[in-house]
Every structure is written in structure tokens, then in C-alpha cells.
Coordinates of C-alpha atoms in Angstrom, one line a residue:
Chain C
M25 CA 0.0 0.0 0.0
T26 CA 1.2 3.5 -0.8
A27 CA -0.4 6.9 -1.2
L28 CA -1.7 7.8 -4.6
K29 CA 0.5 11.0 -4.7
N30 CA 3.6 8.7 -4.5
I31 CA 2.6 7.0 -7.8
A32 CA 0.9 9.7 -9.8
D33 CA 2.7 12.6 -11.5
K34 CA 0.1 15.1 -10.4
V35 CA -3.4 15.1 -8.8
R36 CA -5.4 18.2 -9.6
S37 CA -8.9 19.3 -8.6
K38 CA -11.0 22.2 -9.9
N39 CA -14.5 23.5 -10.0
A40 CA -16.4 22.5 -13.1
G41 CA -18.9 25.4 -12.6
P42 CA -20.3 26.2 -9.1
F43 CA -22.1 22.9 -8.7
W44 CA -19.4 20.3 -9.8
L45 CA -16.0 19.3 -8.7
T46 CA -13.6 17.5 -11.0
L47 CA -10.4 15.6 -10.0
D48 CA -7.7 14.6 -12.5
V49 CA -5.1 12.0 -11.7
F50 CA -2.2 12.4 -14.1
C51 CA -0.5 9.0 -13.8
G52 CA 2.5 9.8 -16.0
T53 CA 3.2 6.4 -17.4
A54 CA 1.2 3.4 -18.7
E55 CA 2.6 1.3 -15.8
A56 CA 1.4 3.9 -13.2
F57 CA -1.9 4.2 -15.0
A58 CA -2.4 0.4 -14.9
R59 CA -1.7 0.3 -11.2
I60 CA -3.9 3.3 -10.3
S61 CA -6.7 2.4 -12.7
S62 CA -7.0 -1.1 -11.1
G63 CA -6.0 -0.2 -7.5
L64 CA -8.1 3.0 -7.0
D65 CA -11.5 1.9 -5.7
T66 CA -14.4 4.1 -6.8
G67 CA -16.3 3.3 -3.6
L68 CA -13.4 4.5 -1.5
V69 CA -13.2 7.8 -3.5
A70 CA -17.0 8.3 -3.0
D71 CA -16.6 7.6 0.8
M72 CA -13.7 10.0 1.0
F73 CA -15.8 12.9 -0.4
K74 CA -19.1 11.7 1.1
A75 CA -20.3 11.6 -2.5
D76 CA -23.3 9.7 -3.7
P77 CA -21.8 6.8 -5.8
A78 CA -24.8 7.2 -8.2
T79 CA -23.7 10.7 -9.2
L80 CA -20.0 10.1 -9.1
K81 CA -18.5 9.8 -12.6
R82 CA -15.3 8.1 -13.3
F83 CA -13.3 8.2 -16.6
D84 CA -10.3 5.9 -17.1
M85 CA -8.4 7.4 -20.0
P86 CA -5.5 5.2 -21.1
E87 CA -4.7 7.5 -24.1
L88 CA -3.7 10.2 -21.6
N89 CA -2.7 7.9 -18.6
V90 CA -5.4 9.8 -16.7
V91 CA -8.1 8.7 -14.2
K92 CA -10.7 11.4 -13.8
F93 CA -13.5 11.7 -11.2
S94 CA -16.4 14.3 -11.3
M95 CA -19.0 14.7 -8.7
P96 CA -21.5 17.3 -7.4
R97 CA -19.4 19.6 -5.1
P98 CA -19.3 18.5 -1.5
A99 CA -20.8 22.0 -0.9
V100 CA -22.0 24.3 -3.6
Q101 CA -19.2 26.9 -4.4
G102 CA -19.4 29.9 -2.1
T103 CA -22.2 28.7 0.2
H104 CA -21.7 28.8 4.0
A105 CA -20.6 25.2 4.1
D106 CA -18.0 25.7 1.4
R107 CA -14.4 26.1 2.6
D108 CA -12.5 26.3 -0.6
M109 CA -13.8 28.6 -3.3
H110 CA -11.7 27.1 -6.2
G111 CA -11.9 23.5 -5.0
A112 CA -8.2 22.9 -5.5
S113 CA -7.5 21.4 -2.1
F114 CA -9.7 18.4 -2.6
A115 CA -6.8 17.0 -4.8
V116 CA -4.6 16.9 -1.7
L117 CA -7.1 14.6 0.0
L118 CA -7.3 12.3 -3.0
G119 CA -3.5 12.2 -3.2
E120 CA -3.4 10.7 0.3
I121 CA -5.7 7.7 -0.6
E122 CA -3.9 4.4 -0.3
I123 CA -3.5 2.3 -3.4
R124 CA -3.3 -1.4 -3.3
Chain P
M10 CA -9.2 29.5 -43.1
V11 CA -10.1 31.6 -40.0
K12 CA -7.4 32.6 -37.6
V13 CA -8.4 33.5 -34.0
L14 CA -5.8 35.1 -31.8
I15 CA -6.4 34.6 -28.1
P16 CA -4.1 36.9 -26.0
S17 CA -4.6 35.1 -22.7
G18 CA -7.0 33.0 -20.7
A19 CA -8.7 36.1 -19.3
L20 CA -8.4 39.9 -19.3
G21 CA -6.5 40.8 -16.2
L22 CA -4.3 37.6 -16.1
G23 CA -1.6 39.2 -18.2
Y24 CA 0.4 37.8 -21.2
D25 CA 3.8 38.0 -22.8
R26 CA 3.9 41.1 -24.9
D27 CA 6.2 39.6 -27.5
A28 CA 3.9 36.7 -27.9
L29 CA 1.0 39.1 -28.5
A30 CA 3.1 41.0 -31.1
R31 CA 4.0 37.7 -32.8
G32 CA 0.3 36.9 -32.9
I33 CA -0.6 40.2 -34.6
A34 CA 2.1 39.6 -37.2
E35 CA 0.3 36.3 -38.1
R36 CA -2.6 38.5 -39.4
P37 CA -5.5 37.0 -37.4
D38 CA -9.1 37.5 -38.5
I39 CA -10.3 38.3 -35.0
I40 CA -8.9 38.8 -31.5
A41 CA -11.0 37.1 -28.7
I42 CA -10.5 37.2 -25.0
D43 CA -12.6 36.0 -22.0
G44 CA -13.4 38.5 -19.3
G45 CA -14.5 36.2 -16.5
S46 CA -16.0 33.1 -15.0
T47 CA -17.9 31.9 -12.0
D48 CA -14.7 30.5 -10.5
S49 CA -14.1 33.3 -8.1
G50 CA -17.4 32.8 -6.4
P51 CA -20.9 34.2 -6.2
H52 CA -19.9 37.7 -4.9
Y53 CA -19.2 39.0 -8.4
L54 CA -22.5 38.0 -10.0
G55 CA -24.3 38.9 -6.8
T56 CA -23.0 42.5 -6.9
G57 CA -22.4 42.9 -10.7
A58 CA -18.8 43.8 -9.9
S59 CA -15.4 42.9 -11.4
K60 CA -12.8 40.9 -9.6
Y61 CA -9.9 42.7 -11.2
S62 CA -8.9 46.3 -10.4
R63 CA -10.0 49.0 -12.8
G64 CA -6.4 50.2 -13.2
S65 CA -5.2 46.7 -14.3
T66 CA -8.2 46.1 -16.5
K67 CA -7.7 49.5 -18.2
A68 CA -4.0 48.9 -18.8
E69 CA -4.5 45.5 -20.4
W70 CA -7.6 46.5 -22.4
A71 CA -5.8 49.5 -23.8
E72 CA -3.0 47.3 -25.1
L73 CA -5.6 45.0 -26.7
M74 CA -7.4 48.0 -28.2
A75 CA -4.0 49.1 -29.7
A76 CA -3.5 45.5 -31.0
Q77 CA -7.0 45.7 -32.6
A78 CA -6.2 49.0 -34.3
E79 CA -2.9 47.6 -35.6
A80 CA -4.5 44.4 -36.9
G81 CA -7.6 46.1 -38.2
V82 CA -9.8 43.1 -37.2
P83 CA -12.6 42.9 -34.5
L84 CA -11.7 42.5 -30.8
V85 CA -14.3 40.6 -28.8
I86 CA -14.6 40.1 -25.1
G87 CA -17.0 37.7 -23.4
T88 CA -18.2 37.7 -19.8
A89 CA -17.0 41.3 -19.3
G90 CA -16.2 42.4 -15.8
T91 CA -15.8 38.8 -14.3
C92 CA -19.5 38.0 -14.1
G93 CA -21.0 39.4 -17.3
A94 CA -23.9 41.1 -15.5
D95 CA -25.2 44.3 -17.1
D96 CA -23.5 46.6 -14.6
A97 CA -20.2 44.8 -15.2
V98 CA -20.6 45.3 -19.0
D99 CA -21.3 49.0 -18.4
W100 CA -18.2 49.2 -16.3
L101 CA -16.0 47.9 -19.2
V102 CA -17.9 50.1 -21.8
D103 CA -17.0 53.1 -19.6
I104 CA -13.3 52.1 -19.5
T105 CA -13.4 51.5 -23.3
R106 CA -14.9 55.0 -24.0
E107 CA -12.2 56.5 -21.8
I108 CA -9.4 54.8 -23.6
A109 CA -10.8 55.7 -27.0
R110 CA -11.1 59.4 -25.9
E111 CA -7.5 59.4 -24.6
R112 CA -6.1 57.9 -27.8
G113 CA -8.2 60.0 -30.1
Q114 CA -9.6 56.8 -31.7
T115 CA -13.0 56.6 -33.3
L116 CA -14.5 53.1 -33.0
K117 CA -17.7 51.3 -33.6
L118 CA -18.6 49.4 -30.4
A119 CA -21.2 46.7 -30.2
V120 CA -22.5 45.8 -26.7
L121 CA -24.4 42.5 -26.1
K122 CA -26.2 42.3 -22.8
S123 CA -27.1 39.0 -21.1
G124 CA -28.8 40.2 -17.9
Q125 CA -32.3 38.8 -17.3
D126 CA -35.3 40.4 -15.5
G127 CA -36.5 38.4 -12.5
D128 CA -40.2 38.8 -13.4
A129 CA -39.5 37.6 -17.0
M130 CA -37.6 34.6 -15.7
A131 CA -40.5 33.8 -13.2
A132 CA -42.9 33.9 -16.2
A133 CA -40.5 31.6 -18.2
L134 CA -40.5 29.2 -15.2
E135 CA -44.2 29.2 -15.0
G136 CA -44.4 28.7 -18.8
G137 CA -42.2 25.6 -18.5
R138 CA -39.2 27.1 -20.4
I139 CA -36.7 26.7 -17.5
T140 CA -35.5 23.1 -16.8
P141 CA -33.0 21.9 -14.2
L142 CA -29.5 20.5 -14.8
A143 CA -28.0 18.0 -12.3
P144 CA -27.6 18.9 -9.5
A145 CA -30.0 21.7 -9.4
P146 CA -31.2 23.7 -6.4
E147 CA -35.0 24.0 -5.9
I148 CA -36.2 27.1 -7.5
S149 CA -39.5 29.1 -7.5
A150 CA -40.8 32.2 -9.1
D151 CA -40.1 34.1 -5.9
L152 CA -36.5 32.9 -5.8
L153 CA -36.0 34.2 -9.4
R154 CA -37.4 37.6 -8.4
D155 CA -35.1 37.5 -5.4
C156 CA -31.9 37.2 -7.4
T157 CA -29.7 40.3 -7.5
N158 CA -28.5 39.2 -10.9
I159 CA -29.5 36.5 -13.4
V160 CA -27.5 36.1 -16.6
A161 CA -28.0 33.9 -19.6
L162 CA -24.9 32.4 -21.2
A163 CA -24.8 33.5 -24.9
G164 CA -23.4 31.2 -27.5
A165 CA -22.0 31.6 -30.9
E166 CA -25.2 32.9 -32.5
Q167 CA -25.4 36.0 -30.3
I168 CA -21.7 36.9 -30.8
Q169 CA -22.2 36.4 -34.6
A170 CA -25.1 38.9 -34.4
A171 CA -22.8 41.4 -32.7
L172 CA -20.0 40.8 -35.3
D173 CA -22.5 41.2 -38.1
T174 CA -22.9 44.9 -37.2
G175 CA -19.3 45.4 -38.4
A176 CA -18.2 46.5 -35.0
D177 CA -14.5 47.1 -34.2
I178 CA -15.0 46.0 -30.7
V179 CA -17.6 43.7 -29.2
I180 CA -18.2 43.8 -25.4
A181 CA -20.4 40.9 -24.4
G182 CA -22.1 40.1 -21.1
R183 CA -22.1 36.5 -19.9
T184 CA -21.2 34.1 -22.7
T185 CA -19.9 30.6 -22.7
D186 CA -16.1 30.6 -22.6
T187 CA -15.9 29.2 -26.1
A188 CA -18.6 31.3 -27.8
I189 CA -16.3 34.3 -28.5
I190 CA -13.8 32.0 -30.2
S191 CA -16.2 29.9 -32.2
A192 CA -18.5 32.6 -33.5
L193 CA -16.5 33.8 -36.5
P194 CA -15.1 30.4 -37.8
L195 CA -18.7 28.9 -37.6
A196 CA -20.1 31.9 -39.5
R197 CA -17.4 31.3 -42.2
G198 CA -18.3 27.6 -42.5
C199 CA -15.4 25.9 -40.7
H200 CA -16.0 22.4 -39.4
P201 CA -18.4 22.8 -36.4
G202 CA -16.8 19.9 -34.4
G203 CA -13.4 21.3 -35.0
V204 CA -14.5 24.8 -34.2
W205 CA -16.0 24.0 -30.8
H206 CA -13.1 21.7 -29.9
G207 CA -10.6 24.4 -30.8
A208 CA -12.6 27.0 -28.9
K209 CA -12.5 24.8 -25.8
I210 CA -8.7 24.2 -26.2
G211 CA -8.2 27.9 -26.7
E212 CA -10.4 29.4 -24.0
C213 CA -7.6 29.4 -21.4
G214 CA -5.0 30.8 -23.8
A215 CA -1.6 29.1 -23.4
L216 CA -2.8 26.8 -20.6
A217 CA -3.0 24.0 -23.3
T218 CA 0.7 24.4 -24.0
T219 CA 3.9 23.8 -22.2
S220 CA 4.3 27.5 -21.1
P221 CA 0.9 28.6 -19.7
N222 CA 2.2 32.0 -18.6
T223 CA 3.0 33.2 -22.1
G224 CA -0.8 33.6 -22.6
T225 CA -1.1 34.1 -26.3
I226 CA -2.0 31.4 -28.8
L227 CA -3.3 31.3 -32.4
I228 CA -5.9 28.8 -33.5
D229 CA -6.4 28.3 -37.3
F230 CA -9.8 26.8 -38.1
D231 CA -10.5 25.0 -41.4
A232 CA -13.0 22.7 -43.1
E233 CA -11.8 19.6 -41.1
G234 CA -10.5 20.7 -37.8
F235 CA -8.1 23.2 -36.3
T236 CA -4.4 23.8 -35.7
I237 CA -3.1 25.4 -32.5
T238 CA 0.1 27.5 -32.5
P239 CA 1.5 29.0 -29.3
M240 CA 2.9 32.5 -29.8
G241 CA 5.3 32.4 -26.8
K242 CA 8.8 31.9 -27.9
D243 CA 9.5 28.7 -26.1
A244 CA 5.9 27.6 -25.7
R245 CA 5.0 24.3 -27.3
A246 CA 1.7 22.6 -28.0
T247 CA 1.9 18.8 -28.0
P248 CA -0.8 16.2 -28.6
R249 CA -0.7 15.6 -24.8
T250 CA -1.0 19.2 -23.7
V251 CA -3.8 19.8 -26.1
S252 CA -5.8 16.6 -25.5
A253 CA -5.4 17.0 -21.7
H254 CA -7.0 20.4 -21.8
M255 CA -10.4 18.8 -22.4
L256 CA -10.1 17.6 -18.8
Y257 CA -9.8 21.2 -17.4
E258 CA -12.7 22.5 -15.4
N259 CA -14.9 20.1 -17.4
S260 CA -16.9 17.3 -15.6
D261 CA -17.0 15.1 -18.8
P262 CA -13.7 15.0 -20.7
Y263 CA -15.4 13.8 -23.9
R264 CA -18.4 16.1 -24.0
L265 CA -19.0 19.8 -23.8
Y266 CA -22.5 21.3 -23.8
E267 CA -23.1 24.6 -25.5
P268 CA -26.1 26.5 -26.6
G269 CA -27.7 24.5 -29.4
G270 CA -25.8 21.3 -29.0
Y271 CA -22.8 19.5 -27.7
L272 CA -19.2 18.8 -28.7
D273 CA -18.1 15.1 -28.7
V274 CA -14.4 14.6 -28.9
T275 CA -14.4 10.8 -28.6
G276 CA -13.2 10.4 -32.2
A277 CA -10.7 13.3 -32.1
E278 CA -7.2 12.7 -33.5
Y279 CA -4.2 14.8 -32.3
E280 CA -1.3 15.2 -34.7
A281 CA 2.0 16.9 -34.0
L282 CA 2.8 19.0 -37.1
D283 CA 6.2 19.9 -35.7
D284 CA 7.5 20.3 -32.2
R285 CA 5.2 23.2 -31.3
R286 CA 2.0 22.9 -33.4
V287 CA -0.8 20.4 -33.1
R288 CA -3.6 19.7 -35.6
V289 CA -6.9 18.2 -34.4
T290 CA -9.5 16.5 -36.6
G291 CA -12.4 14.1 -36.0
S292 CA -14.3 16.0 -33.4
E293 CA -18.1 16.1 -33.7
W294 CA -20.8 18.7 -33.1
V295 CA -24.2 17.3 -32.3
V296 CA -27.2 19.6 -32.7
T297 CA -29.9 19.4 -29.9
Q298 CA -33.4 20.7 -29.8
P299 CA -34.8 22.9 -28.4
Y300 CA -32.2 25.6 -28.4
T301 CA -31.3 26.3 -24.8
V302 CA -29.0 28.7 -23.0
K303 CA -27.7 28.1 -19.5
L304 CA -28.7 30.5 -16.7
E305 CA -26.7 31.7 -13.7
G306 CA -28.2 33.5 -10.8
A307 CA -27.0 34.8 -7.5
R308 CA -29.0 36.0 -4.5
R309 CA -28.2 37.5 -1.1
A310 CA -27.6 34.9 1.6
G311 CA -27.4 37.2 4.6
F312 CA -24.7 39.4 6.0
Q313 CA -21.5 38.2 7.5
T314 CA -19.0 39.3 10.2
V315 CA -15.8 37.3 10.8
S316 CA -13.4 37.4 13.8
L317 CA -10.0 35.8 14.2
V318 CA -8.2 34.8 17.3
L319 CA -4.9 32.9 17.7
V320 CA -4.2 30.2 20.2
R321 CA -0.6 29.3 21.2
D322 CA -1.1 27.7 24.7
A323 CA -0.4 24.0 24.3
H324 CA -3.2 22.9 26.6
Y325 CA -5.7 24.8 24.6
V326 CA -4.2 23.7 21.3
E327 CA -4.6 20.1 22.6
N328 CA -8.2 20.6 23.6
I329 CA -9.3 23.1 20.9
R330 CA -12.3 21.2 19.8
A331 CA -13.9 21.1 23.3
W332 CA -13.0 24.8 23.6
V333 CA -14.8 25.9 20.4
D334 CA -17.8 23.6 21.0
D335 CA -18.3 25.1 24.4
I336 CA -17.9 28.6 23.1
H337 CA -20.3 27.9 20.3
A338 CA -23.0 26.5 22.6
K339 CA -22.7 29.3 25.2
C340 CA -22.5 32.1 22.7
T341 CA -25.4 30.8 20.6
A342 CA -27.6 30.5 23.7
K343 CA -26.7 34.0 24.9
A344 CA -27.3 35.6 21.5
K345 CA -30.7 33.9 21.2
A346 CA -31.7 35.2 24.6
R347 CA -30.5 38.8 24.0
V348 CA -31.2 39.5 20.4
G349 CA -33.9 38.3 18.1
G350 CA -33.6 37.3 14.5
D351 CA -32.1 34.6 12.3
F352 CA -28.3 33.9 12.6
Q353 CA -25.8 31.1 12.5
T354 CA -22.4 31.0 14.0
E355 CA -19.5 28.8 13.0
L356 CA -16.0 28.5 14.6
R357 CA -13.5 27.2 12.0
I358 CA -10.2 25.9 13.4
I359 CA -7.3 27.1 11.2
G360 CA -4.4 24.7 11.5
A361 CA -6.6 21.8 12.2
D362 CA -9.1 21.1 9.3
A363 CA -10.2 24.6 8.1
T364 CA -9.6 23.7 4.5
L365 CA -11.5 20.4 4.1
G366 CA -13.5 20.1 7.4
P367 CA -14.8 16.7 8.4
L368 CA -13.7 15.2 5.1
D369 CA -10.1 15.6 6.3
T370 CA -9.2 12.6 8.4
N371 CA -5.4 12.9 8.0
A372 CA -4.9 16.4 9.4
K373 CA -2.0 17.0 11.7
R374 CA -1.5 20.0 14.0
G375 CA 1.3 22.4 14.8
T376 CA 2.0 24.5 17.9
E377 CA -0.6 27.1 17.2
L378 CA -4.1 27.4 15.8
G379 CA -6.3 30.1 14.6
V380 CA -10.0 30.2 15.3
M381 CA -12.1 32.0 12.8
G382 CA -15.6 33.0 14.0
I383 CA -18.1 33.4 11.2
V384 CA -21.4 34.9 12.0
T385 CA -24.0 35.0 9.2
A386 CA -27.3 36.8 9.9
E387 CA -30.3 38.2 8.2
T388 CA -29.2 41.8 8.8
E389 CA -25.8 43.5 8.9
A390 CA -26.5 44.9 12.4
L391 CA -27.4 41.4 13.7
S392 CA -24.3 39.8 12.3
R393 CA -22.2 42.5 14.1
E394 CA -24.1 42.1 17.3
V395 CA -23.6 38.4 17.5
A396 CA -19.9 38.7 16.5
K397 CA -19.5 41.2 19.4
M398 CA -21.0 38.7 21.7
L399 CA -18.5 36.1 20.5
N400 CA -15.6 38.5 21.3
P401 CA -15.3 38.0 25.1
Y402 CA -15.4 34.2 24.6
L403 CA -12.6 34.2 22.0
L404 CA -10.5 36.4 24.3
H405 CA -11.0 34.8 27.7
H406 CA -13.0 31.6 27.7
P407 CA -11.5 29.0 30.1
L408 CA -11.7 25.3 29.3
T409 CA -12.7 24.6 32.9
E410 CA -14.1 26.8 35.7
Q411 CA -11.2 25.9 37.9
E412 CA -8.5 27.7 36.1
E413 CA -7.2 31.2 35.9
M414 CA -8.8 33.3 33.2
P415 CA -6.8 32.8 30.0
T416 CA -6.2 35.5 27.3
F417 CA -5.7 34.7 23.7
A418 CA -4.2 36.7 20.8
F419 CA -6.4 39.1 18.8
P420 CA -4.3 40.3 15.8
F421 CA -6.6 43.4 15.4
S422 CA -8.7 45.9 17.2
P423 CA -11.6 45.4 16.7
P424 CA -11.2 41.7 15.9
E425 CA -14.6 41.7 14.1
M426 CA -14.3 42.2 10.3
P427 CA -17.6 43.0 8.6
R428 CA -17.9 41.2 5.2
G429 CA -21.1 42.9 4.2
A430 CA -23.7 41.1 2.2
V431 CA -22.9 37.5 1.1
Y432 CA -24.3 35.8 -2.0
E433 CA -24.9 32.3 -3.2
F434 CA -25.3 30.8 -6.7
C435 CA -28.9 29.6 -6.9
L436 CA -29.4 28.4 -10.5
N437 CA -28.1 25.4 -12.5
H438 CA -30.8 25.5 -15.1
V439 CA -31.3 26.1 -18.9
L440 CA -33.8 28.3 -20.6
A441 CA -35.4 27.2 -23.9
L442 CA -35.5 29.9 -26.6
D443 CA -37.4 30.1 -30.0
D444 CA -34.7 32.5 -31.3
P445 CA -31.2 32.7 -29.9
M446 CA -31.5 36.5 -29.6
D447 CA -34.8 36.4 -27.6
V448 CA -33.3 37.3 -24.3
F449 CA -30.2 39.1 -25.4
R450 CA -29.9 42.8 -26.2
L451 CA -27.6 44.2 -28.8
S452 CA -26.7 47.9 -29.2
I453 CA -24.2 49.8 -31.3
E454 CA -22.5 53.1 -30.6
E455 CA -19.7 55.2 -32.0
I456 CA -17.1 56.0 -29.3
G457 CA -14.2 58.3 -29.1
T458 CA -16.0 61.1 -31.0

């Protein structure tokens, strides 16, 4: 087991409009992509962000060695419950997830 | 066939001047730049104000107006003044008139407004013309009337109407990021899939290249696709940097919804023409009915006052959660007993989990913590009243009754910082139109005379 950030080149998160959050895992190589794509459990990612698995979207993109997740924002951008206006810090959390 | 020069990802972000000059030398057909986005939060749409300073905006806009004069082609900006509300458009129009006067330039200016009237939107809702996207907040006619600003996102058709006036400069209210780039090549018959795909790749300027800070790129649209050429000296576009940009701020990396249809890049092919230019073909544009435009709205969500205190005492750092919970309970009870009205108080622990809150299960602590008190209330006066009731607790509250009164560090006097009205985004919906121009207003004026 090791943290995702130790395998991937870069983990990025951004708003995709005020209502969506999108997280991009740039794996860097085909080997890293294969390991992350198979070892990163969608259910664990949903748990991590308290997201509804039914609305969480996952894209495994071997052509870019990228795994992408999109989900409704944990709190709508700029509301009282939102702590990060641009949503970039969620990537840090995802980077700390353990990969089999 | 049609060359679009994009100076940077947004007016106010800056660009490399040599790159812009190189772009002008390429004889573009149009210069297009984005003026904003929702990314900085609901305050800007809520108030109709710009995020960037007037001075910086004027300095960069004056340079682009000079580039327009030199190139002799239209200059178009979308989502003027960060949010694209009518007041923000007027703000940039005023700056534009000032620059034209100072330079002794005479120009034809087209202004496209995207602001929507609350009553008209309430009628559209009742008429079944407004439908939710996912996830959409609940809305009602009253909520629409309650918004301080509602804007509709213009697409290529509305920008084409503005360009058809023969204007030297087009200042548009809220548009999609891509519409200002796609309008002219679509009007001249370039490949629609290629146009929308190139527009998405170009909307953030040089972000789709190896040197994002150089800003300027040129996109050449044709009958089959597009070619991207960075204008920065050492900037390179590669199949990887270009294809990866479809991921950026986009929830679906293969699809992009726009007024009138969607872009599908599943079949796109990326070819390196040399070590800095990429050609893309195979993207598809799919027309959808009815023609819809997305709506954005912001409304007031109370008034806020924040306070900040710093805690360095190891015993309190250790027990900070119990400390803030006790303060929260006591202060809330006191405020309810002493003042009426609707308010909520939150104590956010900076240095513990202020960034991610309960989601953060890995957080570690240092030797000091900040506690930010956030009071949101239905009136400005009430938010200040409750924040003042919080003050003695943040300064002196003991963990137990059996200890000497502690004193914590306020960095300011007073520690309360009024934030004024706060806003929230309240629409994630689309509006169906019979004609793309139905809810947009286009006007023409001569400036600098």
C-alpha cells in the first residue's frame, strides 16, 4: 500500500462550474496508469468525499494515462458550508488515498 | 481559413507582450478574450462587480485595443467584468470609451447584454421554459425575483449577431467561454466539431501548451479541424498538452454542452505538425433541440462578520475542539436570549481542518491554531451584534471553571471584520428559446468622437 501521490505525476482538482468538482489524476506512465486504474477503488473515493456513488462519474483514459472523477461539489461553491472557493484542495485529500 | 488570436485566458491575467506582437504579425481574423468566469465565487454575480482592479483592466484592455487598431480586425470580449452582468458590461464600456477618448480613436462598439429580469424569468419558469440540470437547487418564481442578478450564457449565434454589425469592438455580457472564439469560424463555414473543440482548447490561452504564462495562442480553423500554434517563444503545444485540456474544469472530458448542441471529442485525433504545433480533426458537433441557454443567478444569503483569534497555549491547542464547541453552545444561547432574528455561528479551526472540514481525516497539528468565528445573519446589524457577543469568549474563555482566566491573541482591534452582504449561486438551469436573440440585447455606438 502506498499513497496515490507517490505513484501519480500530479493530482489536480478544480471546480467545473459552481455545482461540480472534478479531480484529475495524471499517472504519467502506462505502468502507473495500470496500477492506479486497477487499484483505485471508486467506492473509497466516494466515501472520501461523502459523495453519492450514483452521481460520481469516473473516466479511465489510457490514451492520456489519466483517471478522472467528477461529482457534485461537497458543498455548492461559495455557500456557508464551502471552505475552498476554487476547489483545488480536494486534490490533496485524493492524493493521500492508499493504493493497493 | 479563419485565424483566431487569443491573447490570454482572461483579461487581467496578463500575457507575454512579445507573444501578442507575434500573434498580430500572423494576421488574425479576430482577437478574442474571455473576461471572467464563476470560478471566483458568487460575490461578483451577486453584486455585478469585477474581480480585477479598474487600473489593471484598463492597462491590459488599452493594449488589446491598440492591437485591434494595428491588426484592423474585430476585438471581442465575453463575460465582461468577471460575471457578465449588465453593470459589469457598463463598467467595461465606460473604460473603453475613456481609452478611445484618450487615444483620439473613433471606434464602432457593439454591446451585447445577457442580464435577465427576475419577473420575466419567473414567467418563463411558469411557462415551462426553464429546466434543471443536475444537481439543481430547488427554485421558484419568488426565488427568481429575489436574485440580485440573473444572466443567460450567450453562445456563438449571439456573438455572430454582434460581429455582423461590423463593430471594431464587441463587449459581451455573460457568454460561454468558447462562444467568443467559435462565432466567426462557424459563420465562415469551418468544421463545427473542429470549431467547438478548438474553442475549448483555446479558451484558457496558453494553458493548453507547455508554457501557460506566455498567454497568447493562435488557432487556425478550417474545413476539417483546427491547428493550435502557441505565440510564446518557447511555448509548445503537444498532442498531450492539447488533449489533456479537455479535462480542465470540465466534468466530462469527452463532451462539452453549449447553446444549441454539444461537442463530442471521442473520435478526435491529435497530430503533432512539428515540435510546437498540433492539428486536431475528428471532433463532432451534435445539434440538440430545443435551443437552450444556461442560466446563472445569485441572490443574497445574509450578512457576515468574521473574527480571528490565535491560540498558542499547548493545553488549549490540545483541547481546541472542546473549547470551540463550548464557546459555540454558550454564545449561541446568549445571542438567542439577548437579540432576536435569524443567525448562524461557525467556529472554524485554522491549522486543524479549516480547508477540508470533516472530510479531512489525515490532518496533523502544529504548535498554534487560529479560530475564525463566522457569523451570518439576516441583517448586517445582527451579524455585528452576534460577532461582538463572541468577542469575550474568543478572548478569555476557560476550558474549565477551575483555572485562571486565559487570554488569547487578537491580531486586530476590533477583531470583528464585517464582510457585508454575502451571496450564493442559486441556478443550475437552462432556458429554452425560440430564437437565440430572444433574451439578449444588442446595441451599437460610436465611441471616441
